[in-house]
């Protein structure tokens, strides 16, 4: 018997151990390979993302809206439980020496096929957005370079708005923001109505965001929210301090409306909240904008940043302090690993600044709101 015949029989024997896993792995690997080869083809990615995936996401979002709870959280929980249970049972059988090599191979193959299948679907349902039109392309806005003077002007403008809206929102005895999160979620389906009139590319289903039950786990992973492309749901952490809760809702709803890039989702969140006009959403949006602008101004001109910071109201300072204190408790190796993995994910979709890509929304904010800021201070 030839060596080639032995090899074929060996492969055939392995295939028979878990044929479905081999088929799923092969198809998934082919999809991933095609995606990696063709993702730079703008026309193809634009067609798939806008003509296929976005309409599909709209249908999925409408369907998922029939459930008060997060389908995404349920599916993730079931998937994780099944994987953990399968691994545990296999390990027990391995310890009992029952078909050790065959079971070990089957375990590895099934886990590999599951991972490849999830990533392949993710490439189709979300990765295609990164290589079609961005929000900048679709909206016609430009993200040009900004001067330190422009940056300071817009930072002062948002700090002024922050103080203004900070006096209008509900606060607790400790002076910190204390709005009802359930109420914010309940009216989240209205947030983008005004913004999509100005930017039709933001048009989408008027669907509410959903709070995540196991939000504390998200905090350990350093996530305030996530869009789940397998159900088209906007999911929000309900555990972190509430001052940024409303703008986080708008951020995830931006993803639901096809805004894939993080810096653009931050900008559209600020835009939608301010256009919506609700005090809670406006305050949260201004805090989000000030955070990005303030960080950029600190790097460009620490003295100017200090002047702006000194002008913040006690309520705003209390909210900033609450946020720092909350997130400090999660500075663990788990959070570091989560950030590293997520940074790698962003870079894999051409988000070349990695986690720093969130700072890129500063250019959008300054370019879009600079004239408004000048008019606000009577300088236009």
PDB file of N, CA and C in Angstrom, residues 255-326:
ATOM      1  N   UNK A 255     -24.185  52.739  14.801  1.00  0.00           N
ATOM      2  CA  UNK A 255     -23.746  51.491  14.173  1.00  0.00           C
ATOM      3  C   UNK A 255     -24.935  50.766  13.529  1.00  0.00           C
ATOM      4  N   UNK A 256     -26.063  50.801  14.205  1.00  0.00           N
ATOM      5  CA  UNK A 256     -27.256  50.139  13.676  1.00  0.00           C
ATOM      6  C   UNK A 256     -27.696  50.759  12.353  1.00  0.00           C
ATOM      7  N   UNK A 257     -27.328  52.014  12.144  1.00  0.00           N
ATOM      8  CA  UNK A 257     -27.692  52.726  10.918  1.00  0.00           C
ATOM      9  C   UNK A 257     -26.563  52.709   9.893  1.00  0.00           C
ATOM     10  N   UNK A 258     -25.610  51.800  10.073  1.00  0.00           N
ATOM     11  CA  UNK A 258     -24.586  51.589   9.056  1.00  0.00           C
ATOM     12  C   UNK A 258     -23.321  52.385   9.223  1.00  0.00           C
ATOM     13  N   UNK A 259     -23.174  53.138  10.314  1.00  0.00           N
ATOM     14  CA  UNK A 259     -21.927  53.878  10.565  1.00  0.00           C
ATOM     15  C   UNK A 259     -20.968  52.926  11.280  1.00  0.00           C
ATOM     16  N   UNK A 260     -20.022  52.394  10.547  1.00  0.00           N
ATOM     17  CA  UNK A 260     -19.147  51.351  11.099  1.00  0.00           C
ATOM     18  C   UNK A 260     -17.968  51.920  11.867  1.00  0.00           C
ATOM     19  N   UNK A 261     -17.338  52.944  11.340  1.00  0.00           N
ATOM     20  CA  UNK A 261     -16.105  53.454  11.930  1.00  0.00           C
ATOM     21  C   UNK A 261     -16.387  54.142  13.256  1.00  0.00           C
ATOM     22  N   UNK A 262     -15.545  53.831  14.244  1.00  0.00           N
ATOM     23  CA  UNK A 262     -15.792  54.308  15.603  1.00  0.00           C
ATOM     24  C   UNK A 262     -15.758  55.828  15.717  1.00  0.00           C
ATOM     25  N   UNK A 263     -14.790  56.479  15.059  1.00  0.00           N
ATOM     26  CA  UNK A 263     -14.711  57.929  15.184  1.00  0.00           C
ATOM     27  C   UNK A 263     -15.932  58.604  14.581  1.00  0.00           C
ATOM     28  N   UNK A 264     -16.461  58.037  13.514  1.00  0.00           N
ATOM     29  CA  UNK A 264     -17.656  58.593  12.898  1.00  0.00           C
ATOM     30  C   UNK A 264     -18.898  58.311  13.738  1.00  0.00           C
ATOM     31  N   UNK A 265     -18.930  57.157  14.403  1.00  0.00           N
ATOM     32  CA  UNK A 265     -20.061  56.841  15.282  1.00  0.00           C
ATOM     33  C   UNK A 265     -20.093  57.781  16.478  1.00  0.00           C
ATOM     34  N   UNK A 266     -18.931  58.170  16.980  1.00  0.00           N
ATOM     35  CA  UNK A 266     -18.890  59.149  18.068  1.00  0.00           C
ATOM     36  C   UNK A 266     -19.419  60.502  17.597  1.00  0.00           C
ATOM     37  N   UNK A 267     -18.974  60.910  16.411  1.00  0.00           N
ATOM     38  CA  UNK A 267     -19.436  62.195  15.878  1.00  0.00           C
ATOM     39  C   UNK A 267     -20.936  62.185  15.619  1.00  0.00           C
ATOM     40  N   UNK A 268     -21.437  61.139  14.961  1.00  0.00           N
ATOM     41  CA  UNK A 268     -22.869  61.089  14.661  1.00  0.00           C
ATOM     42  C   UNK A 268     -23.699  60.969  15.932  1.00  0.00           C
ATOM     43  N   UNK A 269     -23.132  60.377  16.980  1.00  0.00           N
ATOM     44  CA  UNK A 269     -23.833  60.318  18.263  1.00  0.00           C
ATOM     45  C   UNK A 269     -24.019  61.721  18.822  1.00  0.00           C
ATOM     46  N   UNK A 270     -22.943  62.516  18.790  1.00  0.00           N
ATOM     47  CA  UNK A 270     -23.031  63.901  19.266  1.00  0.00           C
ATOM     48  C   UNK A 270     -24.023  64.687  18.416  1.00  0.00           C
ATOM     49  N   UNK A 271     -23.902  64.545  17.108  1.00  0.00           N
ATOM     50  CA  UNK A 271     -24.782  65.253  16.186  1.00  0.00           C
ATOM     51  C   UNK A 271     -26.251  64.907  16.429  1.00  0.00           C
ATOM     52  N   UNK A 272     -26.553  63.612  16.510  1.00  0.00           N
ATOM     53  CA  UNK A 272     -27.950  63.179  16.670  1.00  0.00           C
ATOM     54  C   UNK A 272     -28.528  63.663  17.995  1.00  0.00           C
ATOM     55  N   UNK A 273     -27.759  63.544  19.064  1.00  0.00           N
ATOM     56  CA  UNK A 273     -28.250  63.966  20.383  1.00  0.00           C
ATOM     57  C   UNK A 273     -28.553  65.457  20.416  1.00  0.00           C
ATOM     58  N   UNK A 274     -27.648  66.271  19.851  1.00  0.00           N
ATOM     59  CA  UNK A 274     -27.866  67.711  19.861  1.00  0.00           C
ATOM     60  C   UNK A 274     -29.046  68.100  18.972  1.00  0.00           C
ATOM     61  N   UNK A 275     -29.188  67.413  17.831  1.00  0.00           N
ATOM     62  CA  UNK A 275     -30.327  67.694  16.956  1.00  0.00           C
ATOM     63  C   UNK A 275     -31.634  67.245  17.609  1.00  0.00           C
ATOM     64  N   UNK A 276     -31.582  66.201  18.393  1.00  0.00           N
ATOM     65  CA  UNK A 276     -32.766  65.695  19.102  1.00  0.00           C
ATOM     66  C   UNK A 276     -33.284  66.744  20.082  1.00  0.00           C
ATOM     67  N   UNK A 277     -32.361  67.400  20.790  1.00  0.00           N
ATOM     68  CA  UNK A 277     -32.746  68.520  21.642  1.00  0.00           C
ATOM     69  C   UNK A 277     -33.132  68.181  23.060  1.00  0.00           C
ATOM     70  N   UNK A 278     -33.232  66.904  23.394  1.00  0.00           N
ATOM     71  CA  UNK A 278     -33.563  66.476  24.752  1.00  0.00           C
ATOM     72  C   UNK A 278     -32.398  66.813  25.685  1.00  0.00           C
ATOM     73  N   UNK A 279     -32.684  67.412  26.840  1.00  0.00           N
ATOM     74  CA  UNK A 279     -31.623  67.880  27.738  1.00  0.00           C
ATOM     75  C   UNK A 279     -30.688  66.758  28.169  1.00  0.00           C
ATOM     76  N   UNK A 280     -31.237  65.586  28.495  1.00  0.00           N
ATOM     77  CA  UNK A 280     -30.398  64.470  28.927  1.00  0.00           C
ATOM     78  C   UNK A 280     -29.457  64.022  27.814  1.00  0.00           C
ATOM     79  N   UNK A 281     -29.994  63.903  26.623  1.00  0.00           N
ATOM     80  CA  UNK A 281     -29.174  63.482  25.488  1.00  0.00           C
ATOM     81  C   UNK A 281     -28.170  64.558  25.104  1.00  0.00           C
ATOM     82  N   UNK A 282     -28.576  65.818  25.171  1.00  0.00           N
ATOM     83  CA  UNK A 282     -27.666  66.911  24.843  1.00  0.00           C
ATOM     84  C   UNK A 282     -26.516  66.992  25.848  1.00  0.00           C
ATOM     85  N   UNK A 283     -26.834  66.852  27.116  1.00  0.00           N
ATOM     86  CA  UNK A 283     -25.785  66.893  28.136  1.00  0.00           C
ATOM     87  C   UNK A 283     -24.782  65.775  27.919  1.00  0.00           C
ATOM     88  N   UNK A 284     -25.280  64.574  27.683  1.00  0.00           N
ATOM     89  CA  UNK A 284     -24.409  63.435  27.476  1.00  0.00           C
ATOM     90  C   UNK A 284     -23.554  63.610  26.219  1.00  0.00           C
ATOM     91  N   UNK A 285     -24.158  64.152  25.168  1.00  0.00           N
ATOM     92  CA  UNK A 285     -23.419  64.388  23.927  1.00  0.00           C
ATOM     93  C   UNK A 285     -22.315  65.414  24.129  1.00  0.00           C
ATOM     94  N   UNK A 286     -22.621  66.460  24.854  1.00  0.00           N
ATOM     95  CA  UNK A 286     -21.613  67.491  25.111  1.00  0.00           C
ATOM     96  C   UNK A 286     -20.475  66.950  25.967  1.00  0.00           C
ATOM     97  N   UNK A 287     -20.805  66.066  26.907  1.00  0.00           N
ATOM     98  CA  UNK A 287     -19.769  65.455  27.725  1.00  0.00           C
ATOM     99  C   UNK A 287     -18.877  64.559  26.874  1.00  0.00           C
ATOM    100  N   UNK A 288     -19.478  63.813  25.961  1.00  0.00           N
ATOM    101  CA  UNK A 288     -18.701  62.972  25.051  1.00  0.00           C
ATOM    102  C   UNK A 288     -17.801  63.831  24.168  1.00  0.00           C
ATOM    103  N   UNK A 289     -18.368  64.880  23.589  1.00  0.00           N
ATOM    104  CA  UNK A 289     -17.584  65.762  22.727  1.00  0.00           C
ATOM    105  C   UNK A 289     -16.470  66.444  23.506  1.00  0.00           C
ATOM    106  N   UNK A 290     -16.803  66.962  24.706  1.00  0.00           N
ATOM    107  CA  UNK A 290     -15.781  67.636  25.510  1.00  0.00           C
ATOM    108  C   UNK A 290     -14.644  66.679  25.875  1.00  0.00           C
ATOM    109  N   UNK A 291     -14.969  65.438  26.177  1.00  0.00           N
ATOM    110  CA  UNK A 291     -13.938  64.463  26.541  1.00  0.00           C
ATOM    111  C   UNK A 291     -12.919  64.310  25.422  1.00  0.00           C
ATOM    112  N   UNK A 292     -13.396  64.147  24.199  1.00  0.00           N
ATOM    113  CA  UNK A 292     -12.480  63.999  23.055  1.00  0.00           C
ATOM    114  C   UNK A 292     -11.749  65.303  22.751  1.00  0.00           C
ATOM    115  N   UNK A 293     -12.486  66.395  22.732  1.00  0.00           N
ATOM    116  CA  UNK A 293     -11.875  67.682  22.438  1.00  0.00           C
ATOM    117  C   UNK A 293     -10.896  68.098  23.525  1.00  0.00           C
ATOM    118  N   UNK A 294     -11.284  67.871  24.785  1.00  0.00           N
ATOM    119  CA  UNK A 294     -10.412  68.236  25.894  1.00  0.00           C
ATOM    120  C   UNK A 294      -9.112  67.460  25.885  1.00  0.00           C
ATOM    121  N   UNK A 295      -9.174  66.179  25.589  1.00  0.00           N
ATOM    122  CA  UNK A 295      -7.958  65.372  25.509  1.00  0.00           C
ATOM    123  C   UNK A 295      -7.035  65.875  24.410  1.00  0.00           C
ATOM    124  N   UNK A 296      -7.640  66.231  23.265  1.00  0.00           N
ATOM    125  CA  UNK A 296      -6.844  66.751  22.155  1.00  0.00           C
ATOM    126  C   UNK A 296      -6.243  68.110  22.509  1.00  0.00           C
ATOM    127  N   UNK A 297      -7.032  68.970  23.163  1.00  0.00           N
ATOM    128  CA  UNK A 297      -6.534  70.297  23.536  1.00  0.00           C
ATOM    129  C   UNK A 297      -5.421  70.193  24.572  1.00  0.00           C
ATOM    130  N   UNK A 298      -5.549  69.244  25.482  1.00  0.00           N
ATOM    131  CA  UNK A 298      -4.496  69.062  26.489  1.00  0.00           C
ATOM    132  C   UNK A 298      -3.155  68.739  25.832  1.00  0.00           C
ATOM    133  N   UNK A 299      -3.204  67.917  24.777  1.00  0.00           N
ATOM    134  CA  UNK A 299      -1.976  67.567  24.059  1.00  0.00           C
ATOM    135  C   UNK A 299      -1.434  68.755  23.275  1.00  0.00           C
ATOM    136  N   UNK A 300      -2.342  69.568  22.717  1.00  0.00           N
ATOM    137  CA  UNK A 300      -1.919  70.695  21.884  1.00  0.00           C
ATOM    138  C   UNK A 300      -1.508  71.910  22.710  1.00  0.00           C
ATOM    139  N   UNK A 301      -2.245  72.176  23.799  1.00  0.00           N
ATOM    140  CA  UNK A 301      -1.991  73.383  24.601  1.00  0.00           C
ATOM    141  C   UNK A 301      -2.491  73.149  26.025  1.00  0.00           C
ATOM    142  N   UNK A 302      -1.664  72.595  26.901  1.00  0.00           N
ATOM    143  CA  UNK A 302      -2.089  72.298  28.276  1.00  0.00           C
ATOM    144  C   UNK A 302      -2.622  73.521  29.024  1.00  0.00           C
ATOM    145  N   UNK A 303      -2.037  74.692  28.755  1.00  0.00           N
ATOM    146  CA  UNK A 303      -2.498  75.906  29.421  1.00  0.00           C
ATOM    147  C   UNK A 303      -3.919  76.261  29.041  1.00  0.00           C
ATOM    148  N   UNK A 304      -4.219  76.164  27.756  1.00  0.00           N
ATOM    149  CA  UNK A 304      -5.581  76.456  27.290  1.00  0.00           C
ATOM    150  C   UNK A 304      -6.563  75.433  27.855  1.00  0.00           C
ATOM    151  N   UNK A 305      -6.136  74.168  27.905  1.00  0.00           N
ATOM    152  CA  UNK A 305      -7.014  73.132  28.480  1.00  0.00           C
ATOM    153  C   UNK A 305      -7.322  73.446  29.931  1.00  0.00           C
ATOM    154  N   UNK A 306      -6.314  73.886  30.678  1.00  0.00           N
ATOM    155  CA  UNK A 306      -6.505  74.188  32.094  1.00  0.00           C
ATOM    156  C   UNK A 306      -7.532  75.298  32.287  1.00  0.00           C
ATOM    157  N   UNK A 307      -7.486  76.308  31.423  1.00  0.00           N
ATOM    158  CA  UNK A 307      -8.442  77.401  31.510  1.00  0.00           C
ATOM    159  C   UNK A 307      -9.870  76.907  31.263  1.00  0.00           C
ATOM    160  N   UNK A 308     -10.025  76.051  30.270  1.00  0.00           N
ATOM    161  CA  UNK A 308     -11.354  75.512  29.971  1.00  0.00           C
ATOM    162  C   UNK A 308     -11.844  74.643  31.120  1.00  0.00           C
ATOM    163  N   UNK A 309     -10.959  73.825  31.630  1.00  0.00           N
ATOM    164  CA  UNK A 309     -11.320  72.892  32.711  1.00  0.00           C
ATOM    165  C   UNK A 309     -11.766  73.655  33.961  1.00  0.00           C
ATOM    166  N   UNK A 310     -11.106  74.749  34.254  1.00  0.00           N
ATOM    167  CA  UNK A 310     -11.458  75.550  35.432  1.00  0.00           C
ATOM    168  C   UNK A 310     -12.860  76.140  35.307  1.00  0.00           C
ATOM    169  N   UNK A 311     -13.348  76.279  34.095  1.00  0.00           N
ATOM    170  CA  UNK A 311     -14.660  76.868  33.894  1.00  0.00           C
ATOM    171  C   UNK A 311     -15.809  75.875  33.975  1.00  0.00           C
ATOM    172  N   UNK A 312     -15.500  74.582  34.153  1.00  0.00           N
ATOM    173  CA  UNK A 312     -16.561  73.582  34.240  1.00  0.00           C
ATOM    174  C   UNK A 312     -17.296  73.695  35.571  1.00  0.00           C
ATOM    175  N   UNK A 313     -18.579  73.455  35.546  1.00  0.00           N
ATOM    176  CA  UNK A 313     -19.413  73.563  36.755  1.00  0.00           C
ATOM    177  C   UNK A 313     -19.131  72.404  37.711  1.00  0.00           C
ATOM    178  N   UNK A 314     -19.589  72.562  38.940  1.00  0.00           N
ATOM    179  CA  UNK A 314     -19.384  71.512  39.952  1.00  0.00           C
ATOM    180  C   UNK A 314     -20.071  70.205  39.540  1.00  0.00           C
ATOM    181  N   UNK A 315     -21.253  70.330  38.916  1.00  0.00           N
ATOM    182  CA  UNK A 315     -21.963  69.130  38.490  1.00  0.00           C
ATOM    183  C   UNK A 315     -21.192  68.354  37.439  1.00  0.00           C
ATOM    184  N   UNK A 316     -20.632  69.060  36.466  1.00  0.00           N
ATOM    185  CA  UNK A 316     -19.842  68.411  35.421  1.00  0.00           C
ATOM    186  C   UNK A 316     -18.602  67.759  36.024  1.00  0.00           C
ATOM    187  N   UNK A 317     -17.932  68.474  36.925  1.00  0.00           N
ATOM    188  CA  UNK A 317     -16.738  67.920  37.573  1.00  0.00           C
ATOM    189  C   UNK A 317     -17.084  66.684  38.389  1.00  0.00           C
ATOM    190  N   UNK A 318     -18.260  66.691  39.025  1.00  0.00           N
ATOM    191  CA  UNK A 318     -18.691  65.522  39.798  1.00  0.00           C
ATOM    192  C   UNK A 318     -18.903  64.315  38.887  1.00  0.00           C
ATOM    193  N   UNK A 319     -19.452  64.560  37.695  1.00  0.00           N
ATOM    194  CA  UNK A 319     -19.674  63.458  36.755  1.00  0.00           C
ATOM    195  C   UNK A 319     -18.363  62.929  36.198  1.00  0.00           C
ATOM    196  N   UNK A 320     -17.422  63.810  35.902  1.00  0.00           N
ATOM    197  CA  UNK A 320     -16.113  63.385  35.418  1.00  0.00           C
ATOM    198  C   UNK A 320     -15.383  62.562  36.484  1.00  0.00           C
ATOM    199  N   UNK A 321     -15.491  63.002  37.730  1.00  0.00           N
ATOM    200  CA  UNK A 321     -14.850  62.277  38.827  1.00  0.00           C
ATOM    201  C   UNK A 321     -15.488  60.907  39.025  1.00  0.00           C
ATOM    202  N   UNK A 322     -16.817  60.846  38.912  1.00  0.00           N
ATOM    203  CA  UNK A 322     -17.523  59.569  39.072  1.00  0.00           C
ATOM    204  C   UNK A 322     -17.089  58.575  38.001  1.00  0.00           C
ATOM    205  N   UNK A 323     -16.901  59.068  36.789  1.00  0.00           N
ATOM    206  CA  UNK A 323     -16.473  58.201  35.693  1.00  0.00           C
ATOM    207  C   UNK A 323     -15.068  57.668  35.937  1.00  0.00           C
ATOM    208  N   UNK A 324     -14.155  58.552  36.361  1.00  0.00           N
ATOM    209  CA  UNK A 324     -12.779  58.116  36.642  1.00  0.00           C
ATOM    210  C   UNK A 324     -12.749  57.079  37.751  1.00  0.00           C
ATOM    211  N   UNK A 325     -13.517  57.327  38.806  1.00  0.00           N
ATOM    212  CA  UNK A 325     -13.535  56.412  39.947  1.00  0.00           C
ATOM    213  C   UNK A 325     -14.115  55.053  39.560  1.00  0.00           C
ATOM    214  N   UNK A 326     -15.157  55.066  38.746  1.00  0.00           N
ATOM    215  CA  UNK A 326     -15.794  53.806  38.351  1.00  0.00           C
ATOM    216  C   UNK A 326     -14.843  52.948  37.534  1.00  0.00           C
TER     217      UNK A 326
END
